[in-house]
Amino acid sequence: MMEIIDGGLTTPQGFKAAGVHCGVKYRSLDLGMLYSEVPARAFVGYTSNKVKSAPVQVMMAENSEFLSAVVVNSGNANALTGRRGIEDAITMKNVAAMELNIDPKQVGVMSTGLIGRFMDMHKVRYGISRAARELEFGREADSLLAEAIMTTDTIKKESAVRVRLTDGTLVTIAALSKGSGMIAPHLKVLQGTTLCMVTTDAVLSENFHGTWENILEDSMNMVTVDGDQSTNDTCALLANGKAGGNCADGDPNFIHALQKVMTDIAKMLALDGEGATKLIEVQVFGAETKKDARSAAMSILNSPLVKSAIFGSDPNYGRIMMALGNSDCKFNIENVRLTIKGGDMEVPILDSGAPVFQEERSVEVVRMAMDNKEVTIVVDLAAGSESAVGWGCDLTYDYVRINAEYAT
Amino acid sequence: MMEIIDGGLTTPQGFKAAGVHCGVKYRSLDLGMLYSEVPARAFVGYTSNKVKSAPVQVMMAENSEFLSAVVVNSGNANALTGRRGIEDAITMKNVAAMELNIDPKQVGVMSTGLIGRFMDMHKVRYGISRAARELEFGREADSLLAEAIMTTDTIKKESAVRVRLTDGTLVTIAALSKGSGMIAPHLKVLQGTTLCMVTTDAVLSENFHGTWENILEDSMNMVTVDGDQSTNDTCALLANGKAGGNCADGDPNFIHALQKVMTDIAKMLALDGEGATKLIEVQVFGAETKKDARSAAMSILNSPLVKSAIFGSDPNYGRIMMALGNSDCKFNIENVRLTIKGGDMEVPILDSGAPVFQEERSVEVVRMAMDNKEVTIVVDLAAGSESAVGWGCDLTYDYVRINAEYAT
């Protein structure tokens, strides 16, 4: 069975982490490192933005089956930096490999921060060297790495579970993510700026790629803060097998536990969206295809009008239908049912293409449901049997403020 | 030749207009009427949102070749109102037809305002009857109609030109539009909430549909305020032929003049986007296909990160490339050139996939270019010979404020 634990990336056996300040950012930690004592099988999803950062290009080209370390910096995305950027990303791998005495192919690299500026490699080299010497395990090490990869994040996004596999082996899964703006990841397993690292001591084979892709599709790829997919999104799962036991590829307990961790992270990303005050969950049922269901959920979550209405608890539910109508999803408006949930309230809004009620007093009930930290929009399309769930956040003054002054 | 004039919908011969207050809105004018003394050939584009308002459904079903009048109300969109909404829209046509003593098929109907509330037909009937009696021509009548269709608009969106056709006939074209939020029209000629009426006394035949569709594609359909396409978008061109002369279908002077009027209106819609402080124009050159060029322009204009950076004159130009990378457009980043223009400044930003400059002092120049009421982003994809121009606006605190309190 699965147990939710207070853990981080180094809670699974055989992982260490570090986070240091090297000067890419003015004061805060800006360089992190994750290390596995034994090479871990790696499953990595990358942004599908056509403009890919240098570290993404370098990792995709190498496409390593095993990773022993990942080096990450914040403050500079090393994107839109041409050939010099590529060389800098390769240097980051090489320096880490030298410090850790491992093959450069076994070093992953991720960057997040401002786009379009060259890295100050003097600082980054120093940071990598220091991080390699400070690798530790335990909650403090987890925390340092978590801090080192944050940009406009306001909360650390960690989730960890311990799960007993069907063969009796006890394994741990932990995930760490960052991301607050430019969030609408659409990660493709090759084989945001959302950076995400997931560690587990379970044994996985290369056959796990498909399952990992499916889990990403239902978690990270169903999160949107602003519909803007980053040039740097990378999500790496490292499985070092230290817990022993059978291969967990098809173990339902393992898959369920990993889904749980990734869903947690997805919701944290949405809730910590830049300037967000509310988490919005959209549940779409009764779609003809899975793609329709996803498209409907994402269209609603990406609508600035829906997002700002929810910020103000403004019962302007017509906008939800406007957004649904702009999606690629097929439906007959006369069959659609719409419900808004918030707190312990569940308010039916639309039935058979027309609002359930009209009086101002009833509309007030919608406002009360919306006036909660978590607002859930349930759409039943009555067009089939597929469903999808997605997460987003409200559009607030602070989103505008943060993004009007980002580079300043 | 073409002359820009101070004119409105009733400047072309044979058109009258009215705008009255009937109580749908608390105080301001809320019901307008446009009338042509002789039936005018009508070319109408409608929203492609799958959730269509009742008036759009009614007009599409009738698909009248000629219109003598258009009745418009603001304050209530009559959308998401089921069968009762359809009946109300039909009633609006019938009442207007009776008052004007014309065939109901020759009455167009448009609505804009809150979605998901039934119309108060008692008030609307009164308004139509009064408007029919107050029809006039002249700038004051234009103005009353313009006011009656405004919602969150802050400026009247009118444009008019007089043009001499190749056969010597002098014709007038005038357009009136409203729209400030929920703006990303994607009008399809059958045969957003942008309402637009265009009058001309030129003679046009049914063959003009294709040309009208092309003009809409390059004008109204290249405007976005928030990427949210309304349920109510309708754009109607009425040509009553009162100026006489030959059919103007293929007259280059007429087409050019109509393009000018529609481009003016498109830019006004963008500049008066809810909360907007700046007009953003995106010019895309060197695309492989027209579709690629449009997709690139719209992806940049719809990015909340680009929009809020421009609001703050924040020189975070990497976001423009992020947005380009998320479009459906094909390009090789190593060939892309990016330039930002504002005021009398023209700043090259990107060449061969890397920023042209790096020093903070140079970045300051980008800020200065962005710190203008009109900011132009020029993208040369060097992938072909197609181009497109689109218009949008910045994302501001006021956009959030307006839309967090709309229904309140």
mmCIF file of C-alpha atoms in Angstrom, chain B residues 46-381:
data_model
loop_
_atom_site.group_PDB
_atom_site.id
_atom_site.type_symbol
_atom_site.label_atom_id
_atom_site.label_comp_id
_atom_site.label_asym_id
_atom_site.label_seq_id
_atom_site.Cartn_x
_atom_site.Cartn_y
_atom_site.Cartn_z
ATOM 1 C CA TYR B 46 -20.105 35.145 -38.013
ATOM 2 C CA THR B 47 -18.123 33.803 -35.069
ATOM 3 C CA SER B 48 -16.685 30.334 -35.495
ATOM 4 C CA ASN B 49 -17.098 29.617 -31.773
ATOM 5 C CA LYS B 50 -19.107 26.386 -31.487
ATOM 6 C CA VAL B 51 -21.263 28.048 -28.847
ATOM 7 C CA LYS B 52 -23.156 30.610 -30.920
ATOM 8 C CA SER B 53 -25.497 33.210 -29.507
ATOM 9 C CA ALA B 54 -29.178 33.143 -30.407
ATOM 10 C CA PRO B 55 -28.990 36.153 -32.786
ATOM 11 C CA VAL B 56 -26.058 34.539 -34.635
ATOM 12 C CA GLN B 57 -27.991 31.286 -34.991
ATOM 13 C CA VAL B 58 -31.070 33.106 -36.207
ATOM 14 C CA MET B 59 -29.174 35.207 -38.766
ATOM 15 C CA MET B 60 -27.210 32.189 -40.028
ATOM 16 C CA ALA B 61 -30.394 30.160 -40.461
ATOM 17 C CA GLU B 62 -32.085 32.912 -42.450
ATOM 18 C CA ASN B 63 -28.956 33.818 -44.426
ATOM 19 C CA SER B 64 -30.682 36.778 -46.105
ATOM 20 C CA GLU B 65 -29.178 38.010 -49.319
ATOM 21 C CA PHE B 66 -30.530 41.502 -48.678
ATOM 22 C CA LEU B 67 -30.975 43.460 -45.450
ATOM 23 C CA SER B 68 -32.898 46.683 -44.958
ATOM 24 C CA ALA B 69 -32.220 47.017 -41.247
ATOM 25 C CA VAL B 70 -30.070 45.731 -38.435
ATOM 26 C CA VAL B 71 -31.244 45.889 -34.827
ATOM 27 C CA VAL B 72 -28.570 45.686 -32.135
ATOM 28 C CA ASN B 73 -28.687 45.688 -28.355
ATOM 29 C CA SER B 74 -25.943 45.881 -25.760
ATOM 30 C CA GLY B 75 -26.057 44.772 -22.099
ATOM 31 C CA ASN B 76 -27.204 41.235 -22.839
ATOM 32 C CA ALA B 77 -25.602 38.890 -25.377
ATOM 33 C CA ASN B 78 -28.640 36.605 -25.637
ATOM 34 C CA ALA B 79 -26.176 33.714 -25.644
ATOM 35 C CA LEU B 80 -26.511 30.449 -23.738
ATOM 36 C CA THR B 81 -30.228 31.095 -23.521
ATOM 37 C CA GLY B 82 -31.569 27.979 -25.236
ATOM 38 C CA ARG B 83 -34.864 28.003 -27.124
ATOM 39 C CA ARG B 84 -36.190 31.032 -25.311
ATOM 40 C CA GLY B 85 -33.176 32.980 -26.597
ATOM 41 C CA ILE B 86 -33.902 31.938 -30.178
ATOM 42 C CA GLU B 87 -37.519 33.037 -29.807
ATOM 43 C CA ASP B 88 -36.400 36.380 -28.396
ATOM 44 C CA ALA B 89 -34.019 36.998 -31.304
ATOM 45 C CA ILE B 90 -36.791 36.186 -33.780
ATOM 46 C CA THR B 91 -39.126 38.521 -31.919
ATOM 47 C CA MET B 92 -36.546 41.316 -32.207
ATOM 48 C CA LYS B 93 -36.550 40.850 -35.997
ATOM 49 C CA ASN B 94 -40.332 40.680 -36.188
ATOM 50 C CA VAL B 95 -40.916 43.768 -34.085
ATOM 51 C CA ALA B 96 -38.408 45.769 -36.123
ATOM 52 C CA ALA B 97 -39.955 44.531 -39.381
ATOM 53 C CA MET B 98 -43.411 45.557 -38.247
ATOM 54 C CA GLU B 99 -42.259 49.009 -37.136
ATOM 55 C CA LEU B 100 -40.391 49.563 -40.404
ATOM 56 C CA ASN B 101 -43.001 47.867 -42.552
ATOM 57 C CA ILE B 102 -40.519 45.500 -44.168
ATOM 58 C CA ASP B 103 -40.059 41.735 -44.509
ATOM 59 C CA PRO B 104 -38.634 40.215 -41.259
ATOM 60 C CA LYS B 105 -36.115 38.365 -43.446
ATOM 61 C CA GLN B 106 -34.589 41.723 -44.238
ATOM 62 C CA VAL B 107 -33.818 42.512 -40.611
ATOM 63 C CA GLY B 108 -30.472 41.525 -39.128
ATOM 64 C CA VAL B 109 -30.080 41.129 -35.370
ATOM 65 C CA MET B 110 -26.998 41.408 -33.138
ATOM 66 C CA SER B 111 -26.532 41.344 -29.371
ATOM 67 C CA THR B 112 -23.618 41.954 -27.035
ATOM 68 C CA GLY B 113 -23.244 41.940 -23.275
ATOM 69 C CA LEU B 114 -23.540 39.402 -20.510
ATOM 70 C CA ILE B 115 -23.794 35.736 -21.508
ATOM 71 C CA GLY B 116 -26.301 33.386 -19.933
ATOM 72 C CA ARG B 117 -29.212 35.665 -19.036
ATOM 73 C CA PHE B 118 -32.583 35.908 -20.714
ATOM 74 C CA MET B 119 -33.515 39.148 -22.473
ATOM 75 C CA ASP B 120 -36.116 41.417 -20.928
ATOM 76 C CA MET B 121 -38.255 41.561 -24.062
ATOM 77 C CA HIS B 122 -40.636 44.125 -22.637
ATOM 78 C CA LYS B 123 -37.802 46.658 -22.617
ATOM 79 C CA VAL B 124 -36.361 45.525 -25.930
ATOM 80 C CA ARG B 125 -39.715 45.821 -27.755
ATOM 81 C CA TYR B 126 -40.096 49.347 -26.461
ATOM 82 C CA GLY B 127 -36.541 50.167 -27.569
ATOM 83 C CA ILE B 128 -37.019 48.842 -31.094
ATOM 84 C CA SER B 129 -40.247 50.741 -31.529
ATOM 85 C CA ARG B 130 -38.648 53.967 -30.328
ATOM 86 C CA ALA B 131 -35.484 53.517 -32.408
ATOM 87 C CA ALA B 132 -37.564 52.932 -35.553
ATOM 88 C CA ARG B 133 -39.260 56.280 -35.013
ATOM 89 C CA GLU B 134 -35.995 58.120 -34.334
ATOM 90 C CA LEU B 135 -34.057 57.029 -37.439
ATOM 91 C CA GLU B 136 -32.015 59.890 -38.843
ATOM 92 C CA PHE B 137 -28.936 60.478 -40.904
ATOM 93 C CA GLY B 138 -25.935 62.607 -40.014
ATOM 94 C CA ARG B 139 -23.103 62.498 -37.527
ATOM 95 C CA GLU B 140 -25.382 62.719 -34.501
ATOM 96 C CA ALA B 141 -27.363 59.668 -35.576
ATOM 97 C CA ASP B 142 -24.076 57.805 -36.217
ATOM 98 C CA SER B 143 -23.002 58.726 -32.753
ATOM 99 C CA LEU B 144 -26.172 57.530 -31.038
ATOM 100 C CA LEU B 145 -25.911 54.137 -32.753
ATOM 101 C CA ALA B 146 -22.229 53.919 -31.867
ATOM 102 C CA GLU B 147 -23.006 54.581 -28.200
ATOM 103 C CA ALA B 148 -25.862 52.100 -28.130
ATOM 104 C CA ILE B 149 -23.636 49.164 -29.048
ATOM 105 C CA MET B 150 -20.722 49.905 -26.710
ATOM 106 C CA THR B 151 -20.004 47.717 -23.677
ATOM 107 C CA THR B 152 -16.581 48.156 -22.063
ATOM 108 C CA ASP B 153 -15.430 50.146 -25.090
ATOM 109 C CA THR B 154 -13.833 53.454 -24.234
ATOM 110 C CA ILE B 155 -13.668 54.896 -27.747
ATOM 111 C CA LYS B 156 -16.055 54.899 -30.680
ATOM 112 C CA LYS B 157 -14.644 52.802 -33.477
ATOM 113 C CA GLU B 158 -15.583 54.471 -36.712
ATOM 114 C CA SER B 159 -13.793 54.800 -40.000
ATOM 115 C CA ALA B 160 -14.966 56.281 -43.293
ATOM 116 C CA VAL B 161 -13.521 56.959 -46.707
ATOM 117 C CA ARG B 162 -14.750 58.351 -50.011
ATOM 118 C CA VAL B 163 -13.302 56.754 -53.094
ATOM 119 C CA ARG B 164 -13.611 57.317 -56.838
ATOM 120 C CA LEU B 165 -14.122 54.023 -58.649
ATOM 121 C CA THR B 166 -12.494 53.295 -61.980
ATOM 122 C CA ASP B 167 -15.780 54.124 -63.785
ATOM 123 C CA GLY B 168 -15.770 57.573 -62.182
ATOM 124 C CA THR B 169 -18.500 56.885 -59.597
ATOM 125 C CA LEU B 170 -17.873 58.447 -56.201
ATOM 126 C CA VAL B 171 -18.793 56.019 -53.420
ATOM 127 C CA THR B 172 -18.545 56.167 -49.638
ATOM 128 C CA ILE B 173 -17.653 53.369 -47.234
ATOM 129 C CA ALA B 174 -18.128 53.647 -43.478
ATOM 130 C CA ALA B 175 -17.651 51.171 -40.657
ATOM 131 C CA LEU B 176 -18.657 51.085 -37.029
ATOM 132 C CA SER B 177 -17.488 48.457 -34.593
ATOM 133 C CA LYS B 178 -17.591 47.699 -30.917
ATOM 134 C CA GLY B 179 -15.498 45.322 -28.923
ATOM 135 C CA SER B 180 -13.026 45.519 -26.103
ATOM 136 C CA GLY B 181 -12.857 42.118 -24.405
ATOM 137 C CA MET B 182 -13.463 38.529 -25.550
ATOM 138 C CA ILE B 183 -11.784 39.577 -28.743
ATOM 139 C CA ALA B 184 -10.171 37.146 -31.109
ATOM 140 C CA PRO B 185 -12.658 37.052 -33.918
ATOM 141 C CA HIS B 186 -12.432 34.350 -36.474
ATOM 142 C CA LEU B 187 -15.293 35.364 -38.686
ATOM 143 C CA LYS B 188 -16.537 33.064 -41.360
ATOM 144 C CA VAL B 189 -18.650 34.338 -44.209
ATOM 145 C CA LEU B 190 -21.572 31.885 -44.502
ATOM 146 C CA GLN B 191 -22.900 31.755 -47.193
ATOM 147 C CA GLY B 192 -16.844 38.670 -32.350
ATOM 148 C CA THR B 193 -18.076 39.967 -29.215
ATOM 149 C CA THR B 194 -17.012 42.062 -32.035
ATOM 150 C CA LEU B 195 -19.980 43.588 -33.687
ATOM 151 C CA CYS B 196 -19.229 45.448 -36.837
ATOM 152 C CA MET B 197 -21.446 47.146 -39.374
ATOM 153 C CA VAL B 198 -20.125 48.493 -42.636
ATOM 154 C CA THR B 199 -22.228 50.584 -44.985
ATOM 155 C CA THR B 200 -21.523 51.589 -48.544
ATOM 156 C CA ASP B 201 -23.535 53.095 -51.350
ATOM 157 C CA ALA B 202 -21.495 51.190 -53.920
ATOM 158 C CA VAL B 203 -23.110 48.510 -56.071
ATOM 159 C CA LEU B 204 -21.933 45.005 -55.183
ATOM 160 C CA SER B 205 -23.022 41.614 -56.475
ATOM 161 C CA GLU B 206 -23.187 38.283 -54.692
ATOM 162 C CA ASN B 207 -19.770 37.495 -56.170
ATOM 163 C CA PHE B 208 -18.199 39.848 -53.659
ATOM 164 C CA HIS B 209 -18.428 37.215 -50.860
ATOM 165 C CA GLY B 210 -14.960 35.821 -51.510
ATOM 166 C CA THR B 211 -13.324 39.245 -51.545
ATOM 167 C CA TRP B 212 -15.123 40.192 -48.324
ATOM 168 C CA GLU B 213 -13.905 36.987 -46.679
ATOM 169 C CA ASN B 214 -10.309 37.761 -47.703
ATOM 170 C CA ILE B 215 -10.565 41.302 -46.348
ATOM 171 C CA LEU B 216 -11.955 39.983 -43.033
ATOM 172 C CA GLU B 217 -9.126 37.438 -42.821
ATOM 173 C CA ASP B 218 -6.536 40.204 -43.043
ATOM 174 C CA SER B 219 -8.330 42.690 -40.797
ATOM 175 C CA MET B 220 -10.859 41.588 -38.155
ATOM 176 C CA ASN B 221 -9.492 38.041 -37.977
ATOM 177 C CA MET B 222 -5.995 39.345 -37.238
ATOM 178 C CA VAL B 223 -7.068 41.177 -34.083
ATOM 179 C CA THR B 224 -6.806 39.657 -30.639
ATOM 180 C CA VAL B 225 -7.278 41.166 -27.225
ATOM 181 C CA ASP B 226 -7.381 38.018 -25.155
ATOM 182 C CA GLY B 227 -7.538 35.073 -27.537
ATOM 183 C CA ASP B 228 -11.098 34.433 -26.374
ATOM 184 C CA GLN B 229 -13.449 34.331 -29.331
ATOM 185 C CA SER B 230 -16.935 35.494 -28.504
ATOM 186 C CA THR B 231 -20.192 33.629 -29.025
ATOM 187 C CA ASN B 232 -21.664 36.715 -30.713
ATOM 188 C CA ASP B 233 -19.144 38.061 -33.246
ATOM 189 C CA THR B 234 -20.919 39.378 -36.314
ATOM 190 C CA CYS B 235 -19.621 41.623 -39.035
ATOM 191 C CA ALA B 236 -22.112 42.814 -41.643
ATOM 192 C CA LEU B 237 -21.356 44.759 -44.804
ATOM 193 C CA LEU B 238 -24.422 46.423 -46.324
ATOM 194 C CA ALA B 239 -24.167 47.723 -49.890
ATOM 195 C CA ASN B 240 -27.289 49.576 -51.058
ATOM 196 C CA GLY B 241 -26.030 50.722 -54.458
ATOM 197 C CA LYS B 242 -27.409 54.270 -54.020
ATOM 198 C CA ALA B 243 -24.277 55.812 -55.550
ATOM 199 C CA GLY B 244 -25.007 54.050 -58.822
ATOM 200 C CA GLY B 245 -22.313 53.291 -61.380
ATOM 201 C CA ASN B 246 -20.908 49.916 -62.304
ATOM 202 C CA CYS B 247 -20.680 46.950 -59.985
ATOM 203 C CA ALA B 248 -17.657 47.544 -57.745
ATOM 204 C CA ASP B 249 -16.916 43.862 -57.015
ATOM 205 C CA GLY B 250 -13.530 43.819 -58.675
ATOM 206 C CA ASP B 251 -12.746 47.523 -58.619
ATOM 207 C CA PRO B 252 -9.240 47.850 -57.147
ATOM 208 C CA ASN B 253 -10.025 51.325 -55.793
ATOM 209 C CA PHE B 254 -13.072 50.021 -53.926
ATOM 210 C CA ILE B 255 -11.259 46.978 -52.545
ATOM 211 C CA HIS B 256 -8.346 49.095 -51.427
ATOM 212 C CA ALA B 257 -10.673 51.591 -49.724
ATOM 213 C CA LEU B 258 -12.596 48.833 -47.948
ATOM 214 C CA GLN B 259 -9.316 47.261 -46.803
ATOM 215 C CA LYS B 260 -8.274 50.636 -45.414
ATOM 216 C CA VAL B 261 -11.532 51.027 -43.456
ATOM 217 C CA MET B 262 -11.392 47.493 -42.064
ATOM 218 C CA THR B 263 -7.714 47.788 -41.101
ATOM 219 C CA ASP B 264 -8.499 51.028 -39.271
ATOM 220 C CA ILE B 265 -11.298 49.312 -37.369
ATOM 221 C CA ALA B 266 -9.054 46.324 -36.558
ATOM 222 C CA LYS B 267 -6.399 48.571 -35.072
ATOM 223 C CA MET B 268 -8.994 50.521 -33.070
ATOM 224 C CA LEU B 269 -10.349 47.266 -31.631
ATOM 225 C CA ALA B 270 -6.865 46.232 -30.543
ATOM 226 C CA LEU B 271 -5.947 49.611 -29.099
ATOM 227 C CA ASP B 272 -9.214 49.786 -27.169
ATOM 228 C CA GLY B 273 -8.775 46.240 -25.833
ATOM 229 C CA GLU B 274 -9.939 46.016 -22.241
ATOM 230 C CA GLY B 275 -7.438 47.804 -20.041
ATOM 231 C CA ALA B 276 -5.005 48.305 -22.916
ATOM 232 C CA THR B 277 -2.432 51.073 -22.816
ATOM 233 C CA LYS B 278 -0.561 50.085 -25.991
ATOM 234 C CA LEU B 279 -1.249 48.873 -29.504
ATOM 235 C CA ILE B 280 0.987 45.966 -30.510
ATOM 236 C CA GLU B 281 1.451 45.283 -34.209
ATOM 237 C CA VAL B 282 3.196 42.080 -35.257
ATOM 238 C CA GLN B 283 4.528 41.866 -38.803
ATOM 239 C CA VAL B 284 5.672 38.450 -39.953
ATOM 240 C CA PHE B 285 7.672 38.161 -43.162
ATOM 241 C CA GLY B 286 9.368 35.314 -44.976
ATOM 242 C CA ALA B 287 6.922 32.579 -43.935
ATOM 243 C CA GLU B 288 6.573 29.404 -45.963
ATOM 244 C CA THR B 289 2.768 29.731 -46.068
ATOM 245 C CA LYS B 290 0.197 32.432 -45.298
ATOM 246 C CA LYS B 291 -1.162 30.160 -42.555
ATOM 247 C CA ASP B 292 2.300 29.967 -40.970
ATOM 248 C CA ALA B 293 2.606 33.749 -41.025
ATOM 249 C CA ARG B 294 -0.801 34.222 -39.411
ATOM 250 C CA SER B 295 -0.122 31.557 -36.792
ATOM 251 C CA ALA B 296 3.199 33.163 -35.848
ATOM 252 C CA ALA B 297 1.657 36.621 -35.506
ATOM 253 C CA MET B 298 -1.314 35.418 -33.460
ATOM 254 C CA SER B 299 0.836 33.249 -31.160
ATOM 255 C CA ILE B 300 2.979 36.266 -30.263
ATOM 256 C CA LEU B 301 -0.056 38.541 -29.849
ATOM 257 C CA ASN B 302 -1.854 36.032 -27.611
ATOM 258 C CA SER B 303 1.032 35.345 -25.228
ATOM 259 C CA PRO B 304 0.215 36.776 -21.779
ATOM 260 C CA LEU B 305 3.963 36.934 -21.079
ATOM 261 C CA VAL B 306 4.697 39.001 -24.184
ATOM 262 C CA LYS B 307 1.676 41.209 -23.490
ATOM 263 C CA SER B 308 2.569 41.922 -19.878
ATOM 264 C CA ALA B 309 6.245 42.525 -20.756
ATOM 265 C CA ILE B 310 5.158 45.162 -23.265
ATOM 266 C CA PHE B 311 2.848 46.718 -20.672
ATOM 267 C CA GLY B 312 5.872 47.191 -18.389
ATOM 268 C CA SER B 313 8.253 48.056 -21.275
ATOM 269 C CA ASP B 314 10.228 45.116 -19.919
ATOM 270 C CA PRO B 315 12.877 44.173 -22.512
ATOM 271 C CA ASN B 316 12.233 40.468 -22.095
ATOM 272 C CA TYR B 317 12.361 39.755 -25.829
ATOM 273 C CA GLY B 318 13.103 36.065 -25.284
ATOM 274 C CA ARG B 319 9.397 35.674 -24.663
ATOM 275 C CA ILE B 320 8.623 36.719 -28.228
ATOM 276 C CA MET B 321 10.728 33.798 -29.454
ATOM 277 C CA MET B 322 9.121 31.484 -26.882
ATOM 278 C CA ALA B 323 5.714 32.442 -28.309
ATOM 279 C CA LEU B 324 6.943 32.022 -31.871
ATOM 280 C CA GLY B 325 8.216 28.551 -30.955
ATOM 281 C CA ASN B 326 4.762 27.604 -29.691
ATOM 282 C CA SER B 327 3.044 28.564 -32.945
ATOM 283 C CA ASP B 328 2.311 26.163 -35.795
ATOM 284 C CA CYS B 329 4.752 28.071 -37.957
ATOM 285 C CA LYS B 330 7.797 26.374 -39.504
ATOM 286 C CA PHE B 331 11.177 28.091 -39.271
ATOM 287 C CA ASN B 332 14.831 27.507 -38.618
ATOM 288 C CA ILE B 333 15.804 29.482 -35.551
ATOM 289 C CA GLU B 334 19.262 30.098 -36.969
ATOM 290 C CA ASN B 335 17.793 32.229 -39.750
ATOM 291 C CA VAL B 336 15.240 34.216 -37.760
ATOM 292 C CA ARG B 337 15.603 37.980 -37.432
ATOM 293 C CA LEU B 338 13.655 39.930 -34.829
ATOM 294 C CA THR B 339 13.295 43.701 -34.671
ATOM 295 C CA ILE B 340 11.316 45.868 -32.254
ATOM 296 C CA LYS B 341 10.091 49.296 -33.343
ATOM 297 C CA GLY B 342 8.574 52.030 -31.227
ATOM 298 C CA GLY B 343 8.398 55.772 -31.771
ATOM 299 C CA ASP B 344 11.234 56.582 -34.170
ATOM 300 C CA MET B 345 13.392 53.720 -32.863
ATOM 301 C CA GLU B 346 14.090 50.489 -34.715
ATOM 302 C CA VAL B 347 16.080 48.021 -32.614
ATOM 303 C CA PRO B 348 17.447 44.781 -34.076
ATOM 304 C CA ILE B 349 17.153 42.104 -31.408
ATOM 305 C CA LEU B 350 17.925 38.701 -32.789
ATOM 306 C CA ASP B 351 20.034 37.483 -35.638
ATOM 307 C CA SER B 352 20.947 33.872 -36.405
ATOM 308 C CA GLY B 353 19.219 32.528 -33.317
ATOM 309 C CA ALA B 354 21.155 34.590 -30.794
ATOM 310 C CA PRO B 355 20.651 38.089 -29.396
ATOM 311 C CA VAL B 356 22.389 40.883 -31.269
ATOM 312 C CA PHE B 357 23.724 42.378 -28.062
ATOM 313 C CA GLN B 358 24.158 41.462 -24.443
ATOM 314 C CA GLU B 359 25.202 44.485 -22.434
ATOM 315 C CA GLU B 360 22.688 45.993 -20.060
ATOM 316 C CA ARG B 361 23.144 49.368 -21.738
ATOM 317 C CA SER B 362 21.962 47.977 -25.072
ATOM 318 C CA VAL B 363 19.038 46.211 -23.442
ATOM 319 C CA GLU B 364 17.999 49.658 -22.219
ATOM 320 C CA VAL B 365 17.479 50.659 -25.860
ATOM 321 C CA VAL B 366 14.875 47.883 -26.198
ATOM 322 C CA ARG B 367 13.050 49.298 -23.190
ATOM 323 C CA MET B 368 13.007 52.738 -24.799
ATOM 324 C CA ALA B 369 11.540 51.334 -28.017
ATOM 325 C CA MET B 370 8.875 49.461 -26.028
ATOM 326 C CA ASP B 371 7.996 52.559 -24.045
ATOM 327 C CA ASN B 372 5.670 53.868 -26.767
ATOM 328 C CA LYS B 373 1.927 53.883 -27.357
ATOM 329 C CA GLU B 374 2.483 51.758 -30.467
ATOM 330 C CA VAL B 375 4.998 48.918 -30.421
ATOM 331 C CA THR B 376 5.772 46.975 -33.595
ATOM 332 C CA ILE B 377 7.391 43.547 -33.569
ATOM 333 C CA VAL B 378 8.921 42.512 -36.884
ATOM 334 C CA VAL B 379 9.773 38.851 -37.401
ATOM 335 C CA ASP B 380 11.593 37.754 -40.527
ATOM 336 C CA LEU B 381 11.465 33.967 -40.696
#
